[in-house]
Short mmCIF file of C-alpha atoms in Angstrom, two decimals:
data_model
loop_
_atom_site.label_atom_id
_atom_site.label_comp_id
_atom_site.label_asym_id
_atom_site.label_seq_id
_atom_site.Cartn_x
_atom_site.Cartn_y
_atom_site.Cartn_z
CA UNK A 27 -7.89 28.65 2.96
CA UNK A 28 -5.76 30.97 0.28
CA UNK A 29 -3.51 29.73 -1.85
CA UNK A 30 0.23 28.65 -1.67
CA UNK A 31 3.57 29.46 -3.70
CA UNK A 32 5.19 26.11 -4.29
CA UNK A 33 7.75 25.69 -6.64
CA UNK A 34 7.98 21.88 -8.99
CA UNK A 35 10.69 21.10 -10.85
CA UNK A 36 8.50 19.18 -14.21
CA UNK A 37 10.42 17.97 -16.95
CA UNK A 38 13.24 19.41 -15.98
CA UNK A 39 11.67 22.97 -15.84
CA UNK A 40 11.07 25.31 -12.38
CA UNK A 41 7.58 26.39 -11.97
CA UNK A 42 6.56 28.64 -9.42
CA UNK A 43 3.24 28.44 -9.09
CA UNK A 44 0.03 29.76 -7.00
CA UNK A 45 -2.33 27.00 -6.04
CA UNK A 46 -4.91 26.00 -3.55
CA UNK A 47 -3.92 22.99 -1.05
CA UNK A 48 -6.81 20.50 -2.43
CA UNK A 49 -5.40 20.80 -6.20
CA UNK A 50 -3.97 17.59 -7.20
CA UNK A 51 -1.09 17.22 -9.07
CA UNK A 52 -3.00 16.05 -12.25
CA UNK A 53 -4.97 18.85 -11.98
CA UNK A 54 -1.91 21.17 -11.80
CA UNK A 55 0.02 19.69 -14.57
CA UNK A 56 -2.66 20.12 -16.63
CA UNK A 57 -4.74 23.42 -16.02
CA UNK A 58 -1.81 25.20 -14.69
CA UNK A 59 1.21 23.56 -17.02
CA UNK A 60 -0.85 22.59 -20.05
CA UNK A 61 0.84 19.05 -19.24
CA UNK A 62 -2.46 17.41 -20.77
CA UNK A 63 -0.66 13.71 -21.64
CA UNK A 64 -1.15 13.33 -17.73
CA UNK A 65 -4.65 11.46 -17.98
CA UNK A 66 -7.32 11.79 -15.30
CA UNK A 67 -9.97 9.00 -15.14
CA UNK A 68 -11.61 8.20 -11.33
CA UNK A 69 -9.46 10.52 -9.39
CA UNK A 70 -9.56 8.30 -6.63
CA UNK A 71 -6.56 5.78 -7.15
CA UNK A 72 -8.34 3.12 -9.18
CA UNK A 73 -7.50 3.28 -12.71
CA UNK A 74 -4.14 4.53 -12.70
CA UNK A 75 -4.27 6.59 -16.49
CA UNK A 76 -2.72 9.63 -14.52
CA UNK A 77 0.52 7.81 -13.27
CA UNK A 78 3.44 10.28 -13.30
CA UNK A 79 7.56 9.73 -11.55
CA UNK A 80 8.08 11.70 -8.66
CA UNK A 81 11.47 11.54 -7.87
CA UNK A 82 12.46 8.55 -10.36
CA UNK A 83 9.17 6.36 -8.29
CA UNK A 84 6.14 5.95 -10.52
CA UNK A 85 3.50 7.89 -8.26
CA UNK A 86 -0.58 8.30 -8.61
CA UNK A 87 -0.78 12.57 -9.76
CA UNK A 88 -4.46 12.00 -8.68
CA UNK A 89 -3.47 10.88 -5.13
CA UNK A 90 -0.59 13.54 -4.56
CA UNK A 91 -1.31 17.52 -3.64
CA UNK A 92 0.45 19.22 -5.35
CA UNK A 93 1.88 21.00 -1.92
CA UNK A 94 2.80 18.09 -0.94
CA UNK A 95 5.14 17.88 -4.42
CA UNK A 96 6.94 21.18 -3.33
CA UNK A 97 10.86 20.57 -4.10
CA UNK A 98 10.06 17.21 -5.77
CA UNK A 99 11.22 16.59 -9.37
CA UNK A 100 8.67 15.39 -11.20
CA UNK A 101 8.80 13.81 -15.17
CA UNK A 102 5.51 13.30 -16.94
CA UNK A 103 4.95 11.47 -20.18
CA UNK A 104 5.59 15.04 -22.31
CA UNK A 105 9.03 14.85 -20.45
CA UNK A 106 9.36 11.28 -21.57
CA UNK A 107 8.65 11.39 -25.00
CA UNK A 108 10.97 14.40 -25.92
CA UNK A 109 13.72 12.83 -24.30
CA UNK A 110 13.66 9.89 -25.98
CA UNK A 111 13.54 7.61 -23.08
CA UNK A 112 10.14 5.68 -23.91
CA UNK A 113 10.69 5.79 -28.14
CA UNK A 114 11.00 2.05 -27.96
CA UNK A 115 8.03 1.67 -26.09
CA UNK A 116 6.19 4.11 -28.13
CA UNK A 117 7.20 2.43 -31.62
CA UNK A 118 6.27 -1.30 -29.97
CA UNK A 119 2.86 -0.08 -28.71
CA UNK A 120 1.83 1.21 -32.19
CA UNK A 121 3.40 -1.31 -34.19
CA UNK A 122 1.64 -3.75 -31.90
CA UNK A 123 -1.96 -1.86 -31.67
CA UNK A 124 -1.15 -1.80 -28.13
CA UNK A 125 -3.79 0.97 -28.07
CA UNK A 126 -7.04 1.96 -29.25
CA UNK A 127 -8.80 5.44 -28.01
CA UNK A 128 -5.10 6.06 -26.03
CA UNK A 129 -6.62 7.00 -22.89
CA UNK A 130 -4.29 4.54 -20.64
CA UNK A 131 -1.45 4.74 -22.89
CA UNK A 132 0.60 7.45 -21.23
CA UNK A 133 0.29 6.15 -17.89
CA UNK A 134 0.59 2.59 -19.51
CA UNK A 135 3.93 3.66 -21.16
CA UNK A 136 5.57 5.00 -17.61
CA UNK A 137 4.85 1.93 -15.60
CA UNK A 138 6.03 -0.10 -18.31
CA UNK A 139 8.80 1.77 -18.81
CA UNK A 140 9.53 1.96 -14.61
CA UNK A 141 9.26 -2.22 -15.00
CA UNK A 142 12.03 -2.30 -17.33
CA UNK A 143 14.49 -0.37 -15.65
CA UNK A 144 13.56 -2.46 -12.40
CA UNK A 145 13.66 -5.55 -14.06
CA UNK A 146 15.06 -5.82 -17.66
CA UNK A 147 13.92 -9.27 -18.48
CA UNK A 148 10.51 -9.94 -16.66
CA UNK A 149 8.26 -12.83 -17.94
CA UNK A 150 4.42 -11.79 -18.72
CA UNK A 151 3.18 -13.01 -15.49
CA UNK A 152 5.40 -10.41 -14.03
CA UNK A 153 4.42 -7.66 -16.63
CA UNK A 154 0.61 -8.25 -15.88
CA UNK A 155 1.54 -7.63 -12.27
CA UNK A 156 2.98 -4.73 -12.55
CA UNK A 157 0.50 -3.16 -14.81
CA UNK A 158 -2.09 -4.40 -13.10
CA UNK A 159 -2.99 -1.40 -11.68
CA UNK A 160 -3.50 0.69 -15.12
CA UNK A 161 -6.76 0.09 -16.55
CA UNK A 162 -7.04 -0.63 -19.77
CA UNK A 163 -10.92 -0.55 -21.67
CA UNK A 164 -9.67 -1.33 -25.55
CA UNK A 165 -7.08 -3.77 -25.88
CA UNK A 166 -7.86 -6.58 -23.27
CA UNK A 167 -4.26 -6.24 -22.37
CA UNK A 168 -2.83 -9.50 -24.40
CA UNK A 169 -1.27 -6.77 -27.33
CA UNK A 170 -0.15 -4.60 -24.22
CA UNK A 171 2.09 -7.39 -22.75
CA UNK A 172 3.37 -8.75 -25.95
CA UNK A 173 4.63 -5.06 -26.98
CA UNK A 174 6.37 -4.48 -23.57
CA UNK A 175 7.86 -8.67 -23.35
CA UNK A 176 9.34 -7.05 -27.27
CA UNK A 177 10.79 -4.17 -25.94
CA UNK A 178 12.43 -5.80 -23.01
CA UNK A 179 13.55 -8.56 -25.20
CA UNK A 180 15.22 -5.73 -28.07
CA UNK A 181 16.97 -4.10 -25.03
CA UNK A 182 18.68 -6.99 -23.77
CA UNK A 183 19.78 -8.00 -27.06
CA UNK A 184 20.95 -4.23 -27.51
CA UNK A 185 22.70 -4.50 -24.84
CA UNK A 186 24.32 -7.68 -25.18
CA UNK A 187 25.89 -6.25 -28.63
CA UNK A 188 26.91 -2.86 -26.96
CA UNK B 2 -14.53 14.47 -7.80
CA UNK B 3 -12.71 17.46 -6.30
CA UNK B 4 -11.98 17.94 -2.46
CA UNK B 5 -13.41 20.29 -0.68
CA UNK B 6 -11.09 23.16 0.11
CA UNK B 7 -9.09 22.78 3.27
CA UNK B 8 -5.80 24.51 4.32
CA UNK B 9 -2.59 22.86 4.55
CA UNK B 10 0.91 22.82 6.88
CA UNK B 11 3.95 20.92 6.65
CA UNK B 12 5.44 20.08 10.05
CA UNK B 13 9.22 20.13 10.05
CA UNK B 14 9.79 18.41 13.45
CA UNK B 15 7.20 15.76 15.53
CA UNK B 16 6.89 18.64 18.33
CA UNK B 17 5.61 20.87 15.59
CA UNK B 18 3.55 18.27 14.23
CA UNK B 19 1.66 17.80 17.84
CA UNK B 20 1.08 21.51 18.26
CA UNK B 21 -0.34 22.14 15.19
CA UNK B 22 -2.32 19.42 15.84
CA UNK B 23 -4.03 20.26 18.93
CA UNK B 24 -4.37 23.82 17.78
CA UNK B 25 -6.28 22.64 15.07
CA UNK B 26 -8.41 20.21 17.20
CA UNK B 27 -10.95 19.09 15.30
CA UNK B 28 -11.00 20.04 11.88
CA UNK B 29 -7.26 18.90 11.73
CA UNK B 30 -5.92 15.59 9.60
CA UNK B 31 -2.71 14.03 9.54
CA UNK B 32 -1.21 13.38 6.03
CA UNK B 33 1.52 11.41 4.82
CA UNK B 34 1.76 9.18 2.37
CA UNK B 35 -2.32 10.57 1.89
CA UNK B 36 -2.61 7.57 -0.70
CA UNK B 37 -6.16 6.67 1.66
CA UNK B 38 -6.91 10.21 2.53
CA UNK B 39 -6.47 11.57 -0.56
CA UNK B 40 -8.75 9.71 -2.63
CA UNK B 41 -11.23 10.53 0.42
CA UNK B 42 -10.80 13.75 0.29
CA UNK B 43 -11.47 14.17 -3.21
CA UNK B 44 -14.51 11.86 -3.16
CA UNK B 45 -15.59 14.11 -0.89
CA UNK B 46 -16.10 11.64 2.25
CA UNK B 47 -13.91 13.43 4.65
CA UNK B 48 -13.59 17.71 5.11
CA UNK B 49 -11.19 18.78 7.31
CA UNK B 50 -10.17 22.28 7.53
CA UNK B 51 -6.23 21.63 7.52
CA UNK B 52 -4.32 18.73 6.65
CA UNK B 53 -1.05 18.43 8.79
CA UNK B 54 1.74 16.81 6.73
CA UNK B 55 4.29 15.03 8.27
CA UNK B 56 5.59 12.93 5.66
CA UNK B 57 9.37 14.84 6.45
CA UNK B 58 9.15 14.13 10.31
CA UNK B 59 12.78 12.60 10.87
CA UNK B 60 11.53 11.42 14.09
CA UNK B 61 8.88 9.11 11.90
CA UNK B 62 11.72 8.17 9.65
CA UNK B 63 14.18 4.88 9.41
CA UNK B 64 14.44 0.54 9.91
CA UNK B 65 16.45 0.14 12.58
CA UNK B 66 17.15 -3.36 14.63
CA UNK B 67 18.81 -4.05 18.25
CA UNK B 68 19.40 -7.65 19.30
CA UNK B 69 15.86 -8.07 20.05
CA UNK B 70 13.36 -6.12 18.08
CA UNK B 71 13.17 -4.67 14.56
CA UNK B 72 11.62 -0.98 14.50
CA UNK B 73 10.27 0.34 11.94
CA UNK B 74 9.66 4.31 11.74
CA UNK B 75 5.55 5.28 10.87
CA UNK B 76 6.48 7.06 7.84
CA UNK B 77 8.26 3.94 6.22
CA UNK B 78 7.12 3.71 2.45
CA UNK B 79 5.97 0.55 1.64
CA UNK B 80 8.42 0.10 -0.87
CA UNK B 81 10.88 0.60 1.21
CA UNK B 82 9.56 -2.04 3.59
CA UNK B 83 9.06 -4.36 0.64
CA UNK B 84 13.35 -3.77 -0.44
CA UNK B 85 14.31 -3.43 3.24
CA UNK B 86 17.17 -6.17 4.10
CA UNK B 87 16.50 -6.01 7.60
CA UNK B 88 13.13 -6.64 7.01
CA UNK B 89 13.50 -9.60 5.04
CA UNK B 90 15.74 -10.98 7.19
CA UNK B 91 13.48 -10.61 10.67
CA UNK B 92 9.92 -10.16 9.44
CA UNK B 93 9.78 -11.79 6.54
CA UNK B 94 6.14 -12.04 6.83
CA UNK B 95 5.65 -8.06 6.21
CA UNK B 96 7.55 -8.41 3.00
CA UNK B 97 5.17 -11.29 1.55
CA UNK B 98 2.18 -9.26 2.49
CA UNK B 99 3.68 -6.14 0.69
CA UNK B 100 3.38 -7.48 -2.29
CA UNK B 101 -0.19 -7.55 -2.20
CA UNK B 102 -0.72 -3.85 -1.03
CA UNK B 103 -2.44 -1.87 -3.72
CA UNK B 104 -0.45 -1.23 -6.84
CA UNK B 105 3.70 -0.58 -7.70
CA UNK B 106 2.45 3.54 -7.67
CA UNK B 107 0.29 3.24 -4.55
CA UNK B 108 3.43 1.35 -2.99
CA UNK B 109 5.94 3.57 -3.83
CA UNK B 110 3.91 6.77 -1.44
CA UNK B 111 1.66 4.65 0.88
CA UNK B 112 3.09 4.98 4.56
CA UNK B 113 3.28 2.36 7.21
CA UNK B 114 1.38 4.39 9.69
CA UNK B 115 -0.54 5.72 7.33
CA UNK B 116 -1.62 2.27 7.04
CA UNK B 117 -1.85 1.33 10.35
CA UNK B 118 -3.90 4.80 11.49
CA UNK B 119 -6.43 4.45 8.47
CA UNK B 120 -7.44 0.87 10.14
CA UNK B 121 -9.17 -0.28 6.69
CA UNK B 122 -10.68 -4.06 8.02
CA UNK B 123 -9.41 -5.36 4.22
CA UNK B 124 -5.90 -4.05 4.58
CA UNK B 125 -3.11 -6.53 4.67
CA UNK B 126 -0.70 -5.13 6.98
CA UNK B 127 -2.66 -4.64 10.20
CA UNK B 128 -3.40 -8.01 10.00
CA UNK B 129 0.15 -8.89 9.93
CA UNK B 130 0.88 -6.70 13.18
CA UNK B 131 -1.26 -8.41 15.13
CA UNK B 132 0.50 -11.84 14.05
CA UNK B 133 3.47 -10.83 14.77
CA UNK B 134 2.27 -9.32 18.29
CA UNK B 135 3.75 -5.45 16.97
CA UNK B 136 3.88 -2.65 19.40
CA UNK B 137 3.02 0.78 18.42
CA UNK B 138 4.57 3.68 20.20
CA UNK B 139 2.13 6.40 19.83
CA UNK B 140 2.95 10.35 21.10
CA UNK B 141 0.52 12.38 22.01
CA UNK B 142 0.33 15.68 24.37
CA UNK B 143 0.53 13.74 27.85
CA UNK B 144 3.79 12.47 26.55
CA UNK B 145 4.23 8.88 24.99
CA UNK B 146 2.56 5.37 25.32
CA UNK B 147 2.64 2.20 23.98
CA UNK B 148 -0.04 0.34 22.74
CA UNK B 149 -0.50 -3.78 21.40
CA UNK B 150 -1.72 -4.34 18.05
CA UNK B 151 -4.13 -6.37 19.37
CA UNK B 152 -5.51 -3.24 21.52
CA UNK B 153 -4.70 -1.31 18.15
CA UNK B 154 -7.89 -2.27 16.08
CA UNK B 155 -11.02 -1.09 17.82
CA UNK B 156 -13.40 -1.43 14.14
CA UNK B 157 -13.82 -0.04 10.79
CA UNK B 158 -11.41 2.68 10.46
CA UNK B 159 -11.33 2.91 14.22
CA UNK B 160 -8.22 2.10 16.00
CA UNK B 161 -6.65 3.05 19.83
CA UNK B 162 -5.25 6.48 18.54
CA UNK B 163 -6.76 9.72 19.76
CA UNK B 164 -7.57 12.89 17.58
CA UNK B 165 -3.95 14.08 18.83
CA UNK B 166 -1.71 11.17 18.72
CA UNK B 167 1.07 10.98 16.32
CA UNK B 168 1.70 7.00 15.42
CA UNK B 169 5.85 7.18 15.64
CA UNK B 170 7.40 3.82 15.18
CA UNK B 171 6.04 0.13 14.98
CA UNK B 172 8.37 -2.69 17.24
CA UNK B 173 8.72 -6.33 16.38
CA UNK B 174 10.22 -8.89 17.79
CA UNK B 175 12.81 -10.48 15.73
CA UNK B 176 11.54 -13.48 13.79
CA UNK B 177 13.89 -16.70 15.32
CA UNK B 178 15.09 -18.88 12.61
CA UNK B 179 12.25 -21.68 13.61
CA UNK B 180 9.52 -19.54 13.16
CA UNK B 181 7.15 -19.88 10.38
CA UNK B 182 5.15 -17.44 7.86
CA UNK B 183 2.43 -17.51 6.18
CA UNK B 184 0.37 -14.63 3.88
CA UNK B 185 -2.53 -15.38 1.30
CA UNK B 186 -5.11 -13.07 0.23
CA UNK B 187 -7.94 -13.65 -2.49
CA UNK B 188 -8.91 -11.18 -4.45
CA UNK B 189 -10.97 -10.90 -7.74
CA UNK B 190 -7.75 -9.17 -9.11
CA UNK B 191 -4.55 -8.61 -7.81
CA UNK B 192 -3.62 -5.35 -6.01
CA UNK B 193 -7.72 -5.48 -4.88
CA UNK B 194 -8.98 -5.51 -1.85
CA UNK B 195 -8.99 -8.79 -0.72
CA UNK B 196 -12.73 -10.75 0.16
CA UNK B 197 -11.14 -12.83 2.39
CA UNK B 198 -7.02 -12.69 3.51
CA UNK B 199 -4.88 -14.70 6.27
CA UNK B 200 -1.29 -13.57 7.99
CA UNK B 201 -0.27 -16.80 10.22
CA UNK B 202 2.11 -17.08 12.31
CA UNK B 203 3.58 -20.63 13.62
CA UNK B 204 6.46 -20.10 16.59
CA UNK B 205 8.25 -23.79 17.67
CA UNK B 206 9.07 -27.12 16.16
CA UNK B 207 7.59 -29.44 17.79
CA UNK B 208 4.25 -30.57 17.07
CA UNK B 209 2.86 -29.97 21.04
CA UNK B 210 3.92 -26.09 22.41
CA UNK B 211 3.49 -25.20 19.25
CA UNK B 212 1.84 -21.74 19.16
CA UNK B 213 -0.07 -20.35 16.22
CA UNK B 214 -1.61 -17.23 15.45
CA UNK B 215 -3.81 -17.22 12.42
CA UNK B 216 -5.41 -13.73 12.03
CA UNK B 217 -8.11 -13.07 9.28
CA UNK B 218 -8.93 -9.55 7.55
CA UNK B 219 -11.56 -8.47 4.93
CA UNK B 220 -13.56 -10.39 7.36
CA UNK B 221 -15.79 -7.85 9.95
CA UNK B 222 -14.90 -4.63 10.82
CA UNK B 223 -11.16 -5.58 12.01
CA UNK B 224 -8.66 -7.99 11.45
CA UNK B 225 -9.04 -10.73 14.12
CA UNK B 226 -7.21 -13.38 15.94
CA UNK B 227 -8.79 -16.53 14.89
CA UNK B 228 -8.04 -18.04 18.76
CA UNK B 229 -10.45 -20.80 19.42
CA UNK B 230 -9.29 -22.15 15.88
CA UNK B 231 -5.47 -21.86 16.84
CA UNK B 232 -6.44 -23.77 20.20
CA UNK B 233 -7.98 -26.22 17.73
CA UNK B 234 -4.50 -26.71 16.16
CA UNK B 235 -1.91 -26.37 19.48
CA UNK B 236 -3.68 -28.95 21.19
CA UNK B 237 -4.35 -31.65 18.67
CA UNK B 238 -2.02 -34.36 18.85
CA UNK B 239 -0.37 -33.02 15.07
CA UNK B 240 -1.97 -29.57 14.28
CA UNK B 241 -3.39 -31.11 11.16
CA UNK B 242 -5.14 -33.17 12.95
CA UNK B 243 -6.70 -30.84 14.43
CA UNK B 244 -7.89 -28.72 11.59
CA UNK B 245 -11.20 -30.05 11.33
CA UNK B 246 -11.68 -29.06 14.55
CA UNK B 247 -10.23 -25.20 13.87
CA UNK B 248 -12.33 -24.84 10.66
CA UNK B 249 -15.46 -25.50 12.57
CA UNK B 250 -13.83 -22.94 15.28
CA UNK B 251 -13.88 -20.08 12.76
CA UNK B 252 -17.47 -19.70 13.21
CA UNK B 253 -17.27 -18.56 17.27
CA UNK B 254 -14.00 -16.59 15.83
CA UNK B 255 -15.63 -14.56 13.05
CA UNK B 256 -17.99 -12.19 12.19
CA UNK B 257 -18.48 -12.49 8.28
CA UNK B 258 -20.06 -9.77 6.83
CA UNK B 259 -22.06 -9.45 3.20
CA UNK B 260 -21.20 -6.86 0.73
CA UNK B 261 -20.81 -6.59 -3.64
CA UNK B 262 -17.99 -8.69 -3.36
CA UNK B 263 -19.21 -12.01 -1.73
CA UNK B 264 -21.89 -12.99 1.03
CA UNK B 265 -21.24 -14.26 5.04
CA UNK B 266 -21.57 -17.66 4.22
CA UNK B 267 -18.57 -17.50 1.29
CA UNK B 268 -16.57 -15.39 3.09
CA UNK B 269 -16.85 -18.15 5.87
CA UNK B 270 -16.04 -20.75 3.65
CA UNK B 271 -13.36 -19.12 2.27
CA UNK B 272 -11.77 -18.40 5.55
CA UNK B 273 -11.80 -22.23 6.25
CA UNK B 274 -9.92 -23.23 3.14
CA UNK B 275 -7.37 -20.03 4.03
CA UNK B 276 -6.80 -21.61 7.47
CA UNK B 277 -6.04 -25.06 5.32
CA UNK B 278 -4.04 -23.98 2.57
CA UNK B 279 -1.89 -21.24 5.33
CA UNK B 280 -1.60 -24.78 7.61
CA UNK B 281 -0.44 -26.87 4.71
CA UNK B 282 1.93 -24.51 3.66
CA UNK B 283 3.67 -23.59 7.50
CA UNK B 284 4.18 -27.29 7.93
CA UNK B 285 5.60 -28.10 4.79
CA UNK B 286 7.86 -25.58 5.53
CA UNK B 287 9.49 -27.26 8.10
CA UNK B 288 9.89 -30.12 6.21
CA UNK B 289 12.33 -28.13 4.08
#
């Protein structure tokens, strides 16, 4: 049962890193990386707050070893944010209280944002769906939807000027 | 939770994969997608001493299609089922159930076979291979064999596959153009697992030699052919005429059980207005 040398690619960063096999990813990013925007709530599957990309797919960190990640590239919400990519998203949540205590909201912010590039004009039936599997305890979800139907809305109008 | 600690191998080839298996007899697991074994593991319901993954086993890889049959590889992702062209064009039934799988996240890792193996009685798919009559080629050490869904689903999380058979690929016969679909689950919220879910299938046009295979999950400890109720339907003299009859069949067809979620009697009643709203829908279909 000793450990392994995998290497992850985070954020656009090589790691090499000595872990057990049972070590989720979520527990890797954070103890290992210090990657502590990656959220961990029922570490089963259920409540989604630790949702990561793995390879440009939105992915469970909590359901994922982290041997199994060896040679994947992997983006979490620290990667995210610096790069700019979610700053929309980001600006409509807080203008829109889309978030109280913030425990959901990184997770909340990459499946929204992995909606949008899917589909850039989705009604809110279709943004429910696809966040339906991030929990949410605060908001009751209405200020959630109406900040991501805003930023899909501002894109498409951004893009129809560009 | 945390898992236990358990040791872990990544099998580069399916002959690898089936040595390191029965070397590890017992206390080995297969993994794949692990998006059922993993939250297992870390709830701490399962211990093995080395998980197997074979997530990169070409030989489990690939949707292919030959004039008859559409085959899709075990380690299939179910996104990729759910965008698959072939699929949608000759099963479209797996590609309406997708959609109620789990979550977009859960989706994008969960396997096929992983699926399949893990034999949960709520889960959508294994329901679906026994409407659409699937065969599963399974490997093991005596070489391979091929196994009916039907024969597939022995009970909760129990199915035909021995502690050292790999699940490889999953065959279906192509869909013809007359055939009709059905898929409807309900859940207290979507992406759940379902109390009660139906995947019908309706093969011919006419209303006698019609046949129909309605097959229930969330309901008992496997998905099950609902057959007295589809004799119900094939023999009356329009099948919705005869769904009275087939409603009132359900009971020698099913074996509700009571949990949280809902007790026998609802989950009986809710199978009966499944089989009417899936019957409603296939015929209307054909008027189309």
């Amino acid at each position: 049962m000793g450990k392994h040398v995998i290497t992850l690619m985070v954020n656009g960063e090589s790691h090499r890193l000595e872990i057990e096999p049972r070590a989720h990813l979520a527990d890797v990013l954070r103890d290992e990386l210090a990657l502590t925007g990656t959220h961990i709530g029922c570490e089963h599957g259920v409540c989604g707050a630790c949702t990561i990309r793995v390879d440009g797919a939105i992915t469970r960190a909590c359901l994922l070893l982290a041997v199994q990640a060896e040679g994947a590239v992997i983006e979490t919400i620290e990667g995210l944010s610096d790069s700019g990519e979610i700053g929309d998203l980001q600006d409509a949540f807080r203008h829109r209280n889309a978030l109280q205590c913030g425990y959901c909201t990184p997770a909340m912010l990459i499946t929204a944002q992995d909606l949008l590039l899917h589909n850039p004009n989705p009604d809110r039936a279709t943004i429910r769906d696809h966040i339906s599997g991030n929990y949410c305890r605060c908001t009751g979800y209405q200020a959630i939807v109406d900040a991501v139907e805003t930023v899909a809305k501002a894109r498409q109008t951004a893009g129809e000027r560009a | 939770m945390k898992a236990y600690a358990f040791d872990y191998v990544r099998a580069a080839t399916l002959v690898e994969a089936l040595s390191l298996l029965e070397r590890a007899g017992e206390g080995g697991k297969l993994i794949a997608g692990g998006q059922s074994l993993v939250p297992a593991l870390n709830l701490r319901l399962l211990a093995p001493q080395i998980l197997i993954d074979i997530a990169q086993l070409p030989e489990l890889r690939g949707i292919t299609s030959d004039d008859t049959h559409i085959h899709l590889g075990a380690g299939t992702r179910h996104a990729e089922l759910a965008t698959s062209a072939l699929v949608g064009q000759h099963v479209p039934l797996l590609q309406t159930a997708i959609r109620h799988v789990a979550h977009a996240a859960i989706r994008n890792r969960g396997t096929l076979g992983g699926n399949l193996a893990h034999a949960d009685p709520a889960s959508e798919l294994p329901a679906c291979m026994i409407a659409l009559e699937a065969t599963m080629l399974v490997v093991g050490p005596k070489g391979e064999r091929r196994i009916d869904a039907i024969d597939f689903f022995k009970g909760l999380y129990e199915t035909a596959l021995e502690a050292d058979d790999i699940l490889v690929r999953i065959s279906i016969a192509r869909s013809p153009a007359e055939t009709r679909v059905h898929f409807n689950e309900l859940a207290r919220r979507a992406g759940d697992y379902a109390m009660a879910g139906l995947a019908m299938v309706m093969h011919g046009t006419q209303p006698q030699g019609l046949r129909i295979r309605p097959v229930f999950f969330g309901i008992g400890d496997r998905p099950t052919l609902a057959s007295h109720a589809a004799r119900c339907l094939e023999q009356a003299a329009d099948p919705m005429a005869g769904l009275a009859a087939a409603q009132q069949a359900l009971s020698q067809d099913l074996s509700p059980q009571e949990d949280l979620q809902a007790d026998a009697d609802t989950r009986m009643q809710l199978a009966r207005v499944l089989l009417k709203r899936g019957l409603t829908d296939l015929l209307a279909q054909g008027r189309g």
